[in-house]
PDB file of C-alpha atoms in Angstrom:
ATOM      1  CA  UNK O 206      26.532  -2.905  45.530  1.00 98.00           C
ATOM      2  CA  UNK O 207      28.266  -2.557  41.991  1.00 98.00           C
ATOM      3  CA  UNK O 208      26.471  -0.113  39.580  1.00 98.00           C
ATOM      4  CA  UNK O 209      27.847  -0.584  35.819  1.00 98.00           C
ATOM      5  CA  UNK O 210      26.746   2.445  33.707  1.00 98.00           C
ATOM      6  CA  UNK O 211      27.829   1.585  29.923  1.00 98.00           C
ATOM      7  CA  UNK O 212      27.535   2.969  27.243  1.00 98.00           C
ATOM      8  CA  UNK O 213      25.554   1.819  24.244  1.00 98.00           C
ATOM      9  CA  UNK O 214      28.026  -0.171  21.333  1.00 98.00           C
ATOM     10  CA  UNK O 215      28.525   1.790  18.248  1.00 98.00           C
ATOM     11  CA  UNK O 216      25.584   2.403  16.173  1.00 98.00           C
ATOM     12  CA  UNK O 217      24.998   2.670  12.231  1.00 97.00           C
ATOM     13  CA  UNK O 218      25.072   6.365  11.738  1.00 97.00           C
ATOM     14  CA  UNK O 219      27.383   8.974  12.738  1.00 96.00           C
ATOM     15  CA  UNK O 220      24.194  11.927  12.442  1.00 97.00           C
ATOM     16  CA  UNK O 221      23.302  13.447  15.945  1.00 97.00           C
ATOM     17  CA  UNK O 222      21.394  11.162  18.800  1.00 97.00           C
ATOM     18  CA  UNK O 223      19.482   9.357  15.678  1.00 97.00           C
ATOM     19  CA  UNK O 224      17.859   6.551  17.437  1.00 97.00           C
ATOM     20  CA  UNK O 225      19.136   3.768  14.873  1.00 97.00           C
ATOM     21  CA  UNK O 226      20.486   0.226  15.553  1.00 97.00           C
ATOM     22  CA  UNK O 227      24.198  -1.033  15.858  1.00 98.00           C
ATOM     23  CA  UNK O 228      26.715  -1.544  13.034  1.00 98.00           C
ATOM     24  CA  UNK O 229      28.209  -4.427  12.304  1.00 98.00           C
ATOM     25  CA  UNK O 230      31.014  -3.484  14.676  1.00 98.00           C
ATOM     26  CA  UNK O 231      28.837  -2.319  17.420  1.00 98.00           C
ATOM     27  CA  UNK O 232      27.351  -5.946  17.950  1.00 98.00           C
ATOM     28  CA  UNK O 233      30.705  -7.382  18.027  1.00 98.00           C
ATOM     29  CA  UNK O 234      31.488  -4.700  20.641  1.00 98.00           C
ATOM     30  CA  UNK O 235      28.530  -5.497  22.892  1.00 98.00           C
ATOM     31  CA  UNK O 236      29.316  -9.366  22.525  1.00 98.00           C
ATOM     32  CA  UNK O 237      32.679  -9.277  23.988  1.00 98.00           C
ATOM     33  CA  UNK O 238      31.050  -6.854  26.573  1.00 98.00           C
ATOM     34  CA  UNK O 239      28.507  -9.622  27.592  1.00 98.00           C
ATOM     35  CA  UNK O 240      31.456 -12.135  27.760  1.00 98.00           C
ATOM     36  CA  UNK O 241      33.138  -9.606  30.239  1.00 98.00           C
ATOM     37  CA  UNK O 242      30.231  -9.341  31.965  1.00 98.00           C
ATOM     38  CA  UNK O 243      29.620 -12.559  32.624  1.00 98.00           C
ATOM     39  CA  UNK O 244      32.615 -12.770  35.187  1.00 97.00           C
ATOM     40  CA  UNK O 245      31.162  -9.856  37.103  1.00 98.00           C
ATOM     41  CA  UNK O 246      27.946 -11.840  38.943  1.00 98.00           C
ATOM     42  CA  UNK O 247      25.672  -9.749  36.807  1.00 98.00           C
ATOM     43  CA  UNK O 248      22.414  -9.636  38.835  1.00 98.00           C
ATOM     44  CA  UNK O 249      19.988  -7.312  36.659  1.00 98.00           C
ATOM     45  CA  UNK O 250      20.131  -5.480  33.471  1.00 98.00           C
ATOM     46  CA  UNK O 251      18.851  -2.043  32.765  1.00 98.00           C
ATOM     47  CA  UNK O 252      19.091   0.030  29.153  1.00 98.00           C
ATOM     48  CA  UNK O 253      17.575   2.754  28.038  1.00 98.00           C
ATOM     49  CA  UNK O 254      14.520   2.635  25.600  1.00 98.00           C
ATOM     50  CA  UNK O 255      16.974   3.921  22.490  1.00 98.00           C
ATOM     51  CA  UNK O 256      17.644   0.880  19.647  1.00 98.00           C
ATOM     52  CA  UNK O 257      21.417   0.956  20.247  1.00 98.00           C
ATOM     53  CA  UNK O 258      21.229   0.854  23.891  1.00 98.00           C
ATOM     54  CA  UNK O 259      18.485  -2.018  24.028  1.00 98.00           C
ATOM     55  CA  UNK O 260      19.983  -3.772  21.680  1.00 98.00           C
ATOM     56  CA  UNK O 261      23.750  -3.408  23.124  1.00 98.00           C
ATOM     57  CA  UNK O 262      22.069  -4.999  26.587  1.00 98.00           C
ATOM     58  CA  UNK O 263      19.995  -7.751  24.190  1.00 98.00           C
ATOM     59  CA  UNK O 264      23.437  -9.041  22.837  1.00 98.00           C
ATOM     60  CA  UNK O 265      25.180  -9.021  26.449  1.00 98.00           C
ATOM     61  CA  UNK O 266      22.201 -10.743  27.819  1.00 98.00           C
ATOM     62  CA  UNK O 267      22.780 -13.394  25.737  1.00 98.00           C
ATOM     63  CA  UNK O 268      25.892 -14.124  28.246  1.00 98.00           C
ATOM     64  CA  UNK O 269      24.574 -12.856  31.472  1.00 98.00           C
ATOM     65  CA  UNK O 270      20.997 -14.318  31.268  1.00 98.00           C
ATOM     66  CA  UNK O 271      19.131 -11.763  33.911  1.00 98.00           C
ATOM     67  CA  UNK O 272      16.279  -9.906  33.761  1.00 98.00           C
ATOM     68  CA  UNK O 273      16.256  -6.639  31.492  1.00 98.00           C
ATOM     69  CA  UNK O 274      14.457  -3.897  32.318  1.00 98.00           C
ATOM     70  CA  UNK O 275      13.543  -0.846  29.407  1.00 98.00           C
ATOM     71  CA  UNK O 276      13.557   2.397  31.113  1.00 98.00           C
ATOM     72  CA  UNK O 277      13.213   6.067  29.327  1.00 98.00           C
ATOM     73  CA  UNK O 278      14.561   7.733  31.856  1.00 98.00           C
ATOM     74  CA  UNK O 279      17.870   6.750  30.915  1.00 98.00           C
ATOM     75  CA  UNK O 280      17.876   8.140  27.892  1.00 98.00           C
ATOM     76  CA  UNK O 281      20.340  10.138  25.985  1.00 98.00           C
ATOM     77  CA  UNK O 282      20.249  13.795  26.313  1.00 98.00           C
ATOM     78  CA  UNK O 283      18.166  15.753  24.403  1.00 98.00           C
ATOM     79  CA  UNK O 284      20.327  17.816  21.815  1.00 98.00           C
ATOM     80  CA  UNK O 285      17.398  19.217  20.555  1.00 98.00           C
ATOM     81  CA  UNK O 286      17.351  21.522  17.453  1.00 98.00           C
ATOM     82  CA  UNK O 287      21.178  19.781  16.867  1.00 98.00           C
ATOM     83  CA  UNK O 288      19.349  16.215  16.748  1.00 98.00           C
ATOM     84  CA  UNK O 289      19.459  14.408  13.173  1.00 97.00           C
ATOM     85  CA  UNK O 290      22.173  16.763  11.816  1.00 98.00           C
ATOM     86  CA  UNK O 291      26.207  16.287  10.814  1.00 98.00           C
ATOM     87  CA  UNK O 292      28.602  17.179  13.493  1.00 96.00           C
ATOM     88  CA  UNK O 293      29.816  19.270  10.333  1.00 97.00           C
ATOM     89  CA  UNK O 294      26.160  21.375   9.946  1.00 98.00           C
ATOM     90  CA  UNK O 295      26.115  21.805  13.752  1.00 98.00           C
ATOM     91  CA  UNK O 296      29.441  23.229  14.144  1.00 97.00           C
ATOM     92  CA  UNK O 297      28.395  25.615  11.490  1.00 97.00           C
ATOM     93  CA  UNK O 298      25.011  26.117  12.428  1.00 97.00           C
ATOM     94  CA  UNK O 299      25.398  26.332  16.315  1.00 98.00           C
ATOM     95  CA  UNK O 300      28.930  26.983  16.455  1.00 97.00           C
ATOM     96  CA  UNK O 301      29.133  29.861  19.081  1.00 97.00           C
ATOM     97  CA  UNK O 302      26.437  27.554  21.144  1.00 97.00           C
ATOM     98  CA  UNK O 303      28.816  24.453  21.455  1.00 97.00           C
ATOM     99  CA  UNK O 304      32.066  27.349  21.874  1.00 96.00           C
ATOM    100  CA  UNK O 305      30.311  28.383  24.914  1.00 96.00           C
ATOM    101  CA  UNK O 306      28.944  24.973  25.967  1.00 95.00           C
ATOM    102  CA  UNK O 307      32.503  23.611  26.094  1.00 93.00           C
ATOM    103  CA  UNK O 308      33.693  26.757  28.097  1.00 95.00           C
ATOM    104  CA  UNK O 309      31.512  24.700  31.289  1.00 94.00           C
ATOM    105  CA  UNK O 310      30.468  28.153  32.564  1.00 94.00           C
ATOM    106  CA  UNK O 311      27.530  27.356  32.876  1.00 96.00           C
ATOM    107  CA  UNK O 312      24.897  24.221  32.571  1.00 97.00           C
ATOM    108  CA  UNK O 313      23.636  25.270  29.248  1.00 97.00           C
ATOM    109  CA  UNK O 314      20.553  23.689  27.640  1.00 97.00           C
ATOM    110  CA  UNK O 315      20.794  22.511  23.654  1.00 98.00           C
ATOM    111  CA  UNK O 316      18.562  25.113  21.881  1.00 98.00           C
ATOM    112  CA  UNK O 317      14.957  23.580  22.398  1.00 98.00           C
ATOM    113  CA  UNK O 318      16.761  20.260  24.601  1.00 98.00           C
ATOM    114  CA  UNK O 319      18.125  19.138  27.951  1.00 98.00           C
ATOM    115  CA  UNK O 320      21.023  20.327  30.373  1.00 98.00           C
ATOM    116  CA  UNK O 321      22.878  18.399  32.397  1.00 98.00           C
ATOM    117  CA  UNK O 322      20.398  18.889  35.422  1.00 98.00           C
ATOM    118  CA  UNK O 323      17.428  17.804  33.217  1.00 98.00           C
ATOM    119  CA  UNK O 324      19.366  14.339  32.485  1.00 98.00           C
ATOM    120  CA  UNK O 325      20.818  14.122  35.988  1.00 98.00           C
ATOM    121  CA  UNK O 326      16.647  14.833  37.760  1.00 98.00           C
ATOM    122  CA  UNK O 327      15.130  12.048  35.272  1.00 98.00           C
ATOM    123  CA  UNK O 328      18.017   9.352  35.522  1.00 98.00           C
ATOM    124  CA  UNK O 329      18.636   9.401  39.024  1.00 98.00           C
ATOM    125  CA  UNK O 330      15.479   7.636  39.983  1.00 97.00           C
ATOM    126  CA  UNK O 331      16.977   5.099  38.128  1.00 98.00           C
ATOM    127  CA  UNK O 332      19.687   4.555  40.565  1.00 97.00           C
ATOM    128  CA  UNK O 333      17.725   5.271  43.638  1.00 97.00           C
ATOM    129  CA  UNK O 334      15.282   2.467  42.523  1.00 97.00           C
ATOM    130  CA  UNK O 335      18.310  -0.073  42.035  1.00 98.00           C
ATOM    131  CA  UNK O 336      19.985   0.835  45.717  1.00 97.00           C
ATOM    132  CA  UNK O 337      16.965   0.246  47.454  1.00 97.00           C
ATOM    133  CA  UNK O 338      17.240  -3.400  45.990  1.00 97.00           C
ATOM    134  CA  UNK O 339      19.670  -6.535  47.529  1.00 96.00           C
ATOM    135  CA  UNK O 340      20.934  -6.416  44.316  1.00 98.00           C
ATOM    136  CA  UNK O 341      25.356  -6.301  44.581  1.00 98.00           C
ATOM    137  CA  UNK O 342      25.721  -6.240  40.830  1.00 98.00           C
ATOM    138  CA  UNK O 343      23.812  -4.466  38.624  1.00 98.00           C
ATOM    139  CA  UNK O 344      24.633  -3.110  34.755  1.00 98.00           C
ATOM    140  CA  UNK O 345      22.661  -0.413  33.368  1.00 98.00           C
ATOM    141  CA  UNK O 346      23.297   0.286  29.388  1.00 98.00           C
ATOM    142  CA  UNK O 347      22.754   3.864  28.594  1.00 98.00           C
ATOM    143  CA  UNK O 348      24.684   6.989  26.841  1.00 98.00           C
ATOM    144  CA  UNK O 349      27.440   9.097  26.741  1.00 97.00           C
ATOM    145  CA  UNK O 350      26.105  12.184  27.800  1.00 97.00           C
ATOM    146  CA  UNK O 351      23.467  10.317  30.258  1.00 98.00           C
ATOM    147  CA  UNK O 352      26.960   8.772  32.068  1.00 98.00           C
ATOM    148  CA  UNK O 353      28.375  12.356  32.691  1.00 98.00           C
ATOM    149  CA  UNK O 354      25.310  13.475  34.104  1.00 98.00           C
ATOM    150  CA  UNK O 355      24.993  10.399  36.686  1.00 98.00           C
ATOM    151  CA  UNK O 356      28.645  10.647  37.799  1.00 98.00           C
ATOM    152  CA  UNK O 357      28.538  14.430  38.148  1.00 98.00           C
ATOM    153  CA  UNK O 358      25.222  14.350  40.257  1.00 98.00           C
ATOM    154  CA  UNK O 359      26.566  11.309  42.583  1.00 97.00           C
ATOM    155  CA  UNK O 360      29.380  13.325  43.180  1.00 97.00           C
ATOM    156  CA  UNK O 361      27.978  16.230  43.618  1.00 96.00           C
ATOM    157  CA  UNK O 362      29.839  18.336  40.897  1.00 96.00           C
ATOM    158  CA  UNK O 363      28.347  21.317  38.451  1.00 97.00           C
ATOM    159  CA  UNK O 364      26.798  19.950  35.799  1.00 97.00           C
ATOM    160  CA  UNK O 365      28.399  22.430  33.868  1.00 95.00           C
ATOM    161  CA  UNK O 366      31.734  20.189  34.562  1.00 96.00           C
ATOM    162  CA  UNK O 367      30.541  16.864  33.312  1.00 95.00           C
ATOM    163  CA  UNK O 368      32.604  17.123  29.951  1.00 93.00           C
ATOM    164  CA  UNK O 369      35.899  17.185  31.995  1.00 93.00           C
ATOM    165  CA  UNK O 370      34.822  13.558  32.408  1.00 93.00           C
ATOM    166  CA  UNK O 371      37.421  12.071  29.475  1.00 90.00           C
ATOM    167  CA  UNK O 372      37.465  13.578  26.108  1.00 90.00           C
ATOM    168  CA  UNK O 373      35.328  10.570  25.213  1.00 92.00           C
ATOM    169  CA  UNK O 374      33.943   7.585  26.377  1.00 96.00           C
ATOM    170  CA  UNK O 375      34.285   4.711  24.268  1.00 98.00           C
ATOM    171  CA  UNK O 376      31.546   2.560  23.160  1.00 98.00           C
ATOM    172  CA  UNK O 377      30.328  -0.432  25.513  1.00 98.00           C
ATOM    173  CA  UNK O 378      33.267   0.744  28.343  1.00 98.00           C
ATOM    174  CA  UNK O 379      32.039   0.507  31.876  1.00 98.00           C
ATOM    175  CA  UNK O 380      32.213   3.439  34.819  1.00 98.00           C
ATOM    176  CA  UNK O 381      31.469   1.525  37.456  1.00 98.00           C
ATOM    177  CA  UNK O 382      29.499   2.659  40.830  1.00 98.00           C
ATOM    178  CA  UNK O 383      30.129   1.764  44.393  1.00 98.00           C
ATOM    179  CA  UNK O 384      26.969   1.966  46.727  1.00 98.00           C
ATOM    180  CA  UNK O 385      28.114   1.869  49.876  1.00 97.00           C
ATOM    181  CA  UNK O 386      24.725   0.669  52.456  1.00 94.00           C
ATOM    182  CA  UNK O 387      26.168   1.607  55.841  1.00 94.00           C
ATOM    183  CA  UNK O 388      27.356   5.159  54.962  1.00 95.00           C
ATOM    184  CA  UNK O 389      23.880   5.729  52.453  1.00 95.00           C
ATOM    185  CA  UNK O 390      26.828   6.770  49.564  1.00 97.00           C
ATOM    186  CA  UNK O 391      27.462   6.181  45.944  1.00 98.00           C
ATOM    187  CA  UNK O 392      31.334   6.201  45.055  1.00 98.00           C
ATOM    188  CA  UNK O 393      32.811   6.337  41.707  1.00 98.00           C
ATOM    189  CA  UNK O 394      35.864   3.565  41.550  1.00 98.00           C
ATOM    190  CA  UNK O 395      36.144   3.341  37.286  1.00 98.00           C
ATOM    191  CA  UNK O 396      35.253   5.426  34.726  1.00 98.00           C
ATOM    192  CA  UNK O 397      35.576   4.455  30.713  1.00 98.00           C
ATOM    193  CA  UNK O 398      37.293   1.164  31.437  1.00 98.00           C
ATOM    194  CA  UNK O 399      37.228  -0.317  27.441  1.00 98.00           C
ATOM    195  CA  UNK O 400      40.065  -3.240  28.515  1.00 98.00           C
ATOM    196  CA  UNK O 401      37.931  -5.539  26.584  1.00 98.00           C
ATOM    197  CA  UNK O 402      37.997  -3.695  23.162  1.00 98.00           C
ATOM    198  CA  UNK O 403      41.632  -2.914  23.200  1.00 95.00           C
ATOM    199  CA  UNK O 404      42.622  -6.641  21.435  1.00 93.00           C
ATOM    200  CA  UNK O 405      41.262  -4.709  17.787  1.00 95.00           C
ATOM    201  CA  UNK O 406      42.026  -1.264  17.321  1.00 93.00           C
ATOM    202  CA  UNK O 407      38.945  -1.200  14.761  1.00 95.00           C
ATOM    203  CA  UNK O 408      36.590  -1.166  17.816  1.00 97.00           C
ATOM    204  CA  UNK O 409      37.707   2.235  19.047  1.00 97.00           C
ATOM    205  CA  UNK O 410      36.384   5.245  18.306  1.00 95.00           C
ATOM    206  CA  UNK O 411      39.582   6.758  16.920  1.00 92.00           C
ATOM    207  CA  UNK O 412      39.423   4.509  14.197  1.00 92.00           C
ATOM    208  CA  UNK O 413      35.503   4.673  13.638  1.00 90.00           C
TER     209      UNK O 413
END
């Protein structure tokens, strides 16, 4: 079985985990994810319950046609007290917290928010669900930090370590999950795979 976690298309704010819809750009992202979707045999769609990430796996529907389920549990991360702010007025404001959070000594909660664990206990029923189905190709549209979180737990790393996952994951790219049925494993074979968004540099989050 394929598991595709992906990330949500760019939304219309840059403020902290707002739960807002996508630009103008993000929509184009998620439609030329849906048309590279459609050559992988999509079988289901999941998303979390967050506008950008439902609507990211509305507009790739419109290609793959499959059943789309809502589920909360994969959420973003909670960034608490940091939530609705500027990256600017956190780095002042919690400064020392992100310092240390970025050290990966330890799995540190967002002041009044998640962890990685937290993330990792409520999203993995998810994918247990989804392996105990004859699905072979399933996408699942969530978030940045929600990604980490799944790909440290399935392989069994800190979740202290989940930022040495890329320096960032681009919007709508695809880490891709191997379930293997005889040996009762989940593998990791891609992770931030953005092929499809590298024909327009505007897509990209360096240019965003």
């Amino acid at each position: 079985m394929n598991i595709y976690l992906i990330r949500h298309a760019r939304q219309n704010s840059k403020l902290c985990n707002v739960n807002v819809e996508l630009s103008v750009v993000g929509r184009k992202q998620a439609d030329l994810l849906g048309k590279r979707l459609a050559n992988y045999q999509i079988e289901a769609l999941y998303s979390s319950h967050y506008y950008r990430a439902k609507e990211t796996a509305e507009i790739a529907n419109t290609h793959l046609h499959v059943n789309h389920e809502i589920r909360e549990e994969l959420r973003e991360i909670d960034f608490g007290d940091l939530e609705g702010n500027t990256d600017s007025y956190n780095q002042d404001r919690y400064g020392d917290f992100l310092k240390e959070r970025s050290a990966m000594t330890s799995d540190l909660a967002f002041p009044s928010g998640e962890c990685g664990a937290d993330v990792w206990n409520r999203a993995k029923h998810v994918l247990n669900e989804i392996i105990c189905t004859d699905y072979k190709n399933v996408a699942i549209v969530t978030h940045g930090g929600t990604i980490r979180s799944l790909v440290a737990g399935v392989l069994g790393i800190d979740q202290a370590n989940k930022l040495q996952f890329g320096l960032s994951l681009e919007n709508t790219s695809i880490t891709q999950l191997v379930y293997h049925r005889e040996r009762n494993r989940l593998y990791l074979e891609r992770f931030n795979d953005y092929a499809h968004l590298e024909q327009d540099p505007e897509l990209l989050r360096r240019n965003w």
